[in-house]
Structure formats: C-alpha cells, structure tokens
C-alpha cells in the first residue's frame, strides 16, 4: 500500500471500514469471543473515543484496525483496500507507513535521548517531519536532549506521542495513553493529542475507561462484551485543558 493512497483522503471519506469483525481467542479448550460482528467506519479527521469496561474488546479492536492483529472473521479496509487476507509484509507496510501507536507504557529506549527515540522512526519513514518539530508539537522543545529517566511519566508519554506522529501517519491509535498518569499530567498528554488532531488533522482513536475523556471526542463508542453497544456524537467538544477528574 503506497503513500499515493494518502492523497485520496478527503474530509468526509472513510479512512477505515471494519465489517463484521469477530475475534475468537482459543486457549486450550476455552474460547473467548473478544469481538462479535463489529462494524465501524472511521471518517477522515475525526477523533473517536472508545469507552468500555476492562475485557470488553477495546484493545482487540484497535489492534486489528492498526494491523497488529488479525480478525478471526470479517474484513477491514484502509482507503478502500483490504487489510485482511493480505500477507504479513503488506500488513507491516500498512503499520509502518500509515499508523502511529501510543500505548499505556511508553516503551522508550532508556539509553537514547528524546530526540534520538523519535529519530529512530523518522529515519525509516517516507515523509517524516523533523524529530525536533514532532517534539515541539507535544510541548517538549526544551527537553529534546533529555533521557527518559530525566523526564516525568507525562513527558515520556509525550515523547511516545511525538514518535508516533513524526512519520505523519494517517491514523493515530492510542490505547489507554493516560492510564498510568495522574489527572493533571494526563491532561497535558491529552492536550498533545488534541493539538496533533487539530493541527495535522490526524484521524485519531483513543481508548480509555475514563468517561470524562470522552468529552473531547467528536464521537464516542461504547463497547460491551465484544460489541459496540452504543454510539454518540458530541455536539460540543470540551477542550482537553478543561477536563479534570
Ligand atoms: P479491553 O481492551 O477492553 O480490556 P481486550 O480487547 O484486551 O479488552 O480483551 C477482550 C477479551 O479478549 C478479554 O476477555 C481478554 O481476556 C481476551 N483476550 C485478549 N487478548 C487475548 C489473548 N491474546 N489471548 C486470549 N484471550 C485474550
Ligand atoms: Mg485494553
């Protein structure tokens, strides 16, 4: 899948289409139905929040949308092109060229500075921004030469966000990015995600089990027992800076 597909994206177009996604994990004789016939379209430029109790299938869904995992049945299309039933190399290209991931734990390399951690990605990306620019966007301009151990948890997470977006991905997928952070620190991380979404227009999906965070979304999906149980649209969005819990 080439970068030419990026040019085809327009404001109201589905970036991702998931149809009848199911995922069954088998451990010995036990079957867990992590996803049950999920249908979802992600529209270019939206910021969706996925809410739901632990075990409801949020991570499984995000991992499949991001090409980290494959469904047991069903189909995912990225800009109209199937991601399911492609080989591993194609899935790797999809992840590398089009998807930025942020997880609860930052997974930075301790022996590299913030700048060097981001540079690892920009060196292999097709049309990256300068690593300094990515770190500026998340408010870490003055800290680019610090090592992870010299940064707070929230700052380390913002380095991870800079690393995820420096390649200018079409999709930013965040799985509980503030799960390990206290409320004021989490707000700074959410402000970084909000700014990326506003300034780069990156289509963003964010998993949380904190319903306050859903107020910054354009659309909120509620997952339960492997299904999208409910969906709402926020008529007005709250700025991340106004959120507290
Ligand atoms: P959430 O992110 O909403 O907490 P998950 O998508 O991680 O939920 O998990 C959904 C269900 O699938 C849970 O019951 C979980 O235990 C199960 N599950 C997730 N990953 C695996 C796995 N690799 N092997 C077996 N079961 C799994
Ligand atoms: Mg999860």
Coordinates of C-alpha atoms and ligand atoms in Angstrom, one line a residue:
X1 CA 0.0 0.0 0.0
X2 CA 1.7 3.2 -1.1
X3 CA 1.6 6.8 0.1
X4 CA -0.3 7.7 -3.1
X5 CA -3.4 6.4 -1.2
X6 CA -3.0 9.3 1.3
X7 CA -3.7 11.8 -1.4
X8 CA -7.1 10.1 -2.0
X9 CA -8.2 11.0 1.5
X10 CA -10.8 13.8 1.6
X11 CA -12.7 15.3 4.5
X12 CA -15.7 13.1 4.6
X13 CA -14.2 9.9 3.4
X14 CA -14.0 6.7 5.4
X15 CA -10.4 6.0 6.2
X16 CA -11.1 2.7 7.7
X17 CA -14.0 0.4 7.3
X18 CA -14.5 -2.6 9.5
X19 CA -17.2 -5.1 8.6
X20 CA -18.5 -8.0 10.7
X21 CA -15.3 -8.3 12.7
X22 CA -15.1 -11.2 15.0
X23 CA -12.1 -12.4 17.1
X24 CA -12.1 -15.6 19.0
X25 CA -9.1 -16.4 21.2
X26 CA -8.7 -20.1 22.0
X27 CA -6.7 -21.1 25.0
X28 CA -6.8 -24.9 25.3
X29 CA -10.5 -25.7 25.4
X30 CA -11.6 -22.2 26.4
X31 CA -12.9 -19.9 23.7
X32 CA -13.1 -16.2 24.4
X33 CA -15.2 -14.1 21.9
X34 CA -13.3 -10.8 22.2
X35 CA -15.2 -9.2 19.2
X36 CA -18.6 -10.2 17.9
X37 CA -19.6 -8.9 14.5
X38 CA -18.3 -5.3 14.9
X39 CA -19.0 -2.8 12.2
X40 CA -17.2 0.6 12.2
X41 CA -16.2 3.3 9.9
X42 CA -13.6 5.9 10.8
X43 CA -14.0 9.1 8.9
X44 CA -11.1 11.2 8.0
X45 CA -10.2 13.8 10.6
X46 CA -12.5 12.5 13.4
X47 CA -11.4 11.9 17.0
X48 CA -13.2 8.9 18.4
X49 CA -13.0 7.7 22.0
X50 CA -13.7 4.1 22.7
X51 CA -15.1 3.5 26.2
X52 CA -15.9 0.2 27.9
X53 CA -15.1 -1.9 30.9
X54 CA -11.9 -4.0 31.0
X55 CA -12.3 -7.1 28.8
X56 CA -14.9 -5.5 26.5
X57 CA -12.7 -5.8 23.4
X58 CA -11.4 -2.3 23.0
X59 CA -7.7 -3.3 22.6
X60 CA -8.5 -6.2 20.3
X61 CA -10.5 -3.8 18.0
X62 CA -7.8 -1.2 18.0
X63 CA -5.0 -3.8 17.4
X64 CA -6.9 -5.2 14.4
X65 CA -7.6 -1.7 13.0
X66 CA -3.9 -0.9 13.3
X67 CA -2.7 -4.1 11.7
X68 CA -1.1 -5.5 14.9
X69 CA -3.6 -8.4 14.9
X70 CA -5.9 -10.1 12.5
X71 CA -9.6 -10.9 13.0
X72 CA -10.9 -14.5 13.1
X73 CA -13.5 -13.4 10.5
X74 CA -14.7 -10.2 8.9
X75 CA -12.9 -7.5 6.9
X76 CA -11.0 -4.3 7.4
X77 CA -10.4 -1.8 4.5
X78 CA -8.0 1.1 4.6
X79 CA -8.8 3.7 2.0
X80 CA -10.8 1.0 0.2
X81 CA -8.0 -1.5 0.1
X82 CA -8.4 -4.7 2.1
X83 CA -6.1 -5.3 5.1
X84 CA -7.4 -8.7 5.9
X85 CA -6.2 -11.6 3.7
X86 CA -3.0 -9.7 2.9
X87 CA 0.4 -11.1 3.7
X88 CA 2.5 -10.1 6.7
X89 CA 4.7 -7.9 4.6
X90 CA 1.7 -5.9 3.4
X91 CA 0.4 -5.5 7.0
X92 CA 3.9 -4.4 8.1
X93 CA 3.9 -1.7 5.4
X94 CA 0.5 -0.6 6.4
X95 CA 1.6 -0.1 10.0
X96 CA 4.9 1.5 9.1
X97 CA 3.5 4.0 6.6
X98 CA 0.1 4.8 7.9
X99 CA -0.4 4.1 11.6
X100 CA 1.0 5.7 14.8
X101 CA 0.5 3.8 18.0
X102 CA 0.6 5.1 21.6
X103 CA 0.2 2.6 24.5
X104 CA -0.2 3.0 28.2
X105 CA 3.5 2.3 28.8
X106 CA 5.8 4.5 26.8
X107 CA 8.4 1.9 25.6
X108 CA 11.1 4.4 25.1
X109 CA 14.7 3.3 24.7
X110 CA 16.3 4.3 28.0
X111 CA 19.8 4.9 26.6
X112 CA 18.6 7.3 23.9
X113 CA 17.5 10.9 24.3
X114 CA 14.0 12.1 23.5
X115 CA 15.3 13.3 20.1
X116 CA 17.1 10.0 19.4
X117 CA 14.0 8.0 20.3
X118 CA 11.9 10.0 17.8
X119 CA 14.7 9.9 15.2
X120 CA 14.7 6.1 15.2
X121 CA 11.3 6.4 13.5
X122 CA 11.9 9.4 11.2
X123 CA 15.0 7.7 9.8
X124 CA 12.9 4.9 8.3
X125 CA 9.7 6.9 7.4
X126 CA 8.8 8.0 4.0
X127 CA 7.8 11.7 4.5
X128 CA 8.6 12.4 8.2
X129 CA 8.7 15.7 9.9
X130 CA 11.9 16.7 11.6
X131 CA 12.1 15.0 15.0
X132 CA 12.5 18.4 16.6
X133 CA 9.3 19.5 15.1
X134 CA 7.4 16.5 16.4
X135 CA 8.8 17.2 19.9
X136 CA 7.8 20.9 19.6
X137 CA 4.2 19.8 18.8
X138 CA 3.9 17.9 22.1
X139 CA 5.4 20.8 24.0
X140 CA 8.9 19.2 24.6
X141 CA 11.0 21.6 22.6
X142 CA 13.2 22.5 25.5
X143 CA 13.7 18.8 26.6
X144 CA 14.8 17.1 23.4
X145 CA 18.2 16.2 24.7
X146 CA 16.9 14.6 27.9
X147 CA 17.0 10.9 28.5
X148 CA 13.7 9.1 29.5
X149 CA 14.9 8.8 33.2
X150 CA 15.2 12.6 33.3
X151 CA 11.6 13.1 32.2
X152 CA 8.3 12.7 34.1
X153 CA 5.8 10.0 33.1
X154 CA 3.7 12.5 31.3
X155 CA 6.7 13.9 29.4
X156 CA 7.8 10.4 28.5
X157 CA 4.3 9.7 27.1
X158 CA 4.6 12.9 25.1
X159 CA 7.9 11.7 23.6
X160 CA 6.0 8.5 22.7
X161 CA 3.3 10.6 21.0
X162 CA 6.0 12.6 19.1
X163 CA 7.5 9.3 18.0
X164 CA 4.1 8.1 16.8
X165 CA 3.2 11.2 14.8
X166 CA 6.6 12.1 13.4
X167 CA 6.0 9.9 10.4
X168 CA 2.8 11.9 9.7
X169 CA 0.5 8.8 10.0
X170 CA -3.0 8.8 8.6
X171 CA -4.2 7.2 11.9
X172 CA -3.2 7.8 15.4
X173 CA -4.3 4.9 17.7
X174 CA -3.9 5.4 21.4
X175 CA -4.7 2.6 23.9
X176 CA -5.1 4.0 27.4
X177 CA -2.5 6.6 26.9
X178 CA -3.2 8.2 30.2
X179 CA -3.9 5.0 32.2
X180 CA -0.8 5.3 34.3
X181 CA -0.9 9.1 34.9
X182 CA -2.5 11.4 37.5
X183 CA -5.2 13.8 36.3
X184 CA -3.1 17.0 35.7
X185 CA -0.4 15.0 33.9
X186 CA -3.0 13.1 31.9
X187 CA -4.5 16.5 30.8
X188 CA -1.1 17.6 29.4
X189 CA -0.9 14.3 27.4
X190 CA -4.5 14.8 26.1
X191 CA -3.6 18.3 25.1
X192 CA -0.8 17.0 23.0
X193 CA -3.1 14.5 21.3
X194 CA -5.7 17.3 20.8
X195 CA -3.1 19.5 19.2
X196 CA -1.9 16.8 16.8
X197 CA -5.5 16.2 15.8
X198 CA -6.2 19.9 15.3
X199 CA -3.0 20.9 13.5
X200 CA -2.2 17.8 11.5
X201 CA -5.8 16.6 11.0
X202 CA -4.8 13.1 12.0
X203 CA -7.7 10.7 12.3
X204 CA -7.5 9.6 15.9
X205 CA -8.9 6.8 18.0
X206 CA -8.4 6.8 21.8
X207 CA -9.2 4.0 24.2
X208 CA -10.0 4.9 27.8
X209 CA -12.2 3.8 30.6
X210 CA -12.4 7.3 31.9
X211 CA -15.7 8.7 30.6
X212 CA -14.6 12.3 31.3
X213 CA -12.0 12.0 28.5
X214 CA -14.9 11.2 26.1
X215 CA -15.9 14.9 26.2
X216 CA -13.0 15.8 24.0
X217 CA -14.1 13.4 21.2
X218 CA -16.1 14.1 18.1
X219 CA -17.7 10.7 18.5
X220 CA -17.9 8.2 21.4
X221 CA -18.3 4.4 21.0
X222 CA -19.3 2.3 24.0
X223 CA -18.1 -1.2 23.9
X224 CA -19.5 -4.1 25.9
X225 CA -18.9 -7.8 25.6
X226 CA -17.2 -7.6 22.2
X227 CA -19.7 -5.3 20.6
X228 CA -20.2 -1.6 20.0
X229 CA -23.3 -1.2 22.2
X230 CA -23.9 2.5 21.7
X231 CA -22.5 5.5 19.8
X232 CA -22.9 9.2 20.5
X233 CA -21.7 12.4 18.9
X234 CA -20.6 15.3 21.0
X235 CA -22.5 18.4 19.7
X236 CA -19.9 20.5 21.5
X237 CA -16.4 19.2 22.5
X238 CA -14.6 20.1 25.6
X239 CA -11.0 21.3 25.4
X240 CA -8.6 18.8 27.0
X241 CA -7.4 21.7 29.2
X242 CA -10.9 21.9 30.8
X243 CA -11.1 18.3 31.7
X244 CA -10.4 17.1 35.3
X245 CA -11.3 14.1 37.4
Ligands
LIG1 P1 -10.2 -4.4 26.7 O1 -9.0 -3.7 26.0 O2 -11.5 -3.7 26.5 O3 -9.8 -4.5 28.2 P2 -9.3 -6.8 25.3 O4 -9.6 -6.5 23.9 O5 -7.9 -6.7 25.8 O6 -10.3 -5.9 26.2 O7 -9.8 -8.3 25.6 C1 -11.1 -8.7 25.2 C2 -11.2 -10.2 25.7 O8 -10.3 -11.0 25.0 C3 -10.9 -10.4 27.2 O9 -11.8 -11.4 27.7 C4 -9.5 -10.9 27.2 O10 -9.2 -11.6 28.3 C5 -9.4 -11.7 25.9 N1 -8.1 -11.6 25.3 C6 -7.4 -10.5 24.8 N2 -6.2 -10.9 24.3 C7 -6.1 -12.2 24.4 C8 -5.1 -13.2 24.1 N3 -4.0 -12.8 23.4 N4 -5.4 -14.5 24.4 C9 -6.5 -14.9 25.0 N5 -7.5 -14.0 25.3 C10 -7.3 -12.7 25.1
LIG2 MG1 -7.3 -2.9 26.7

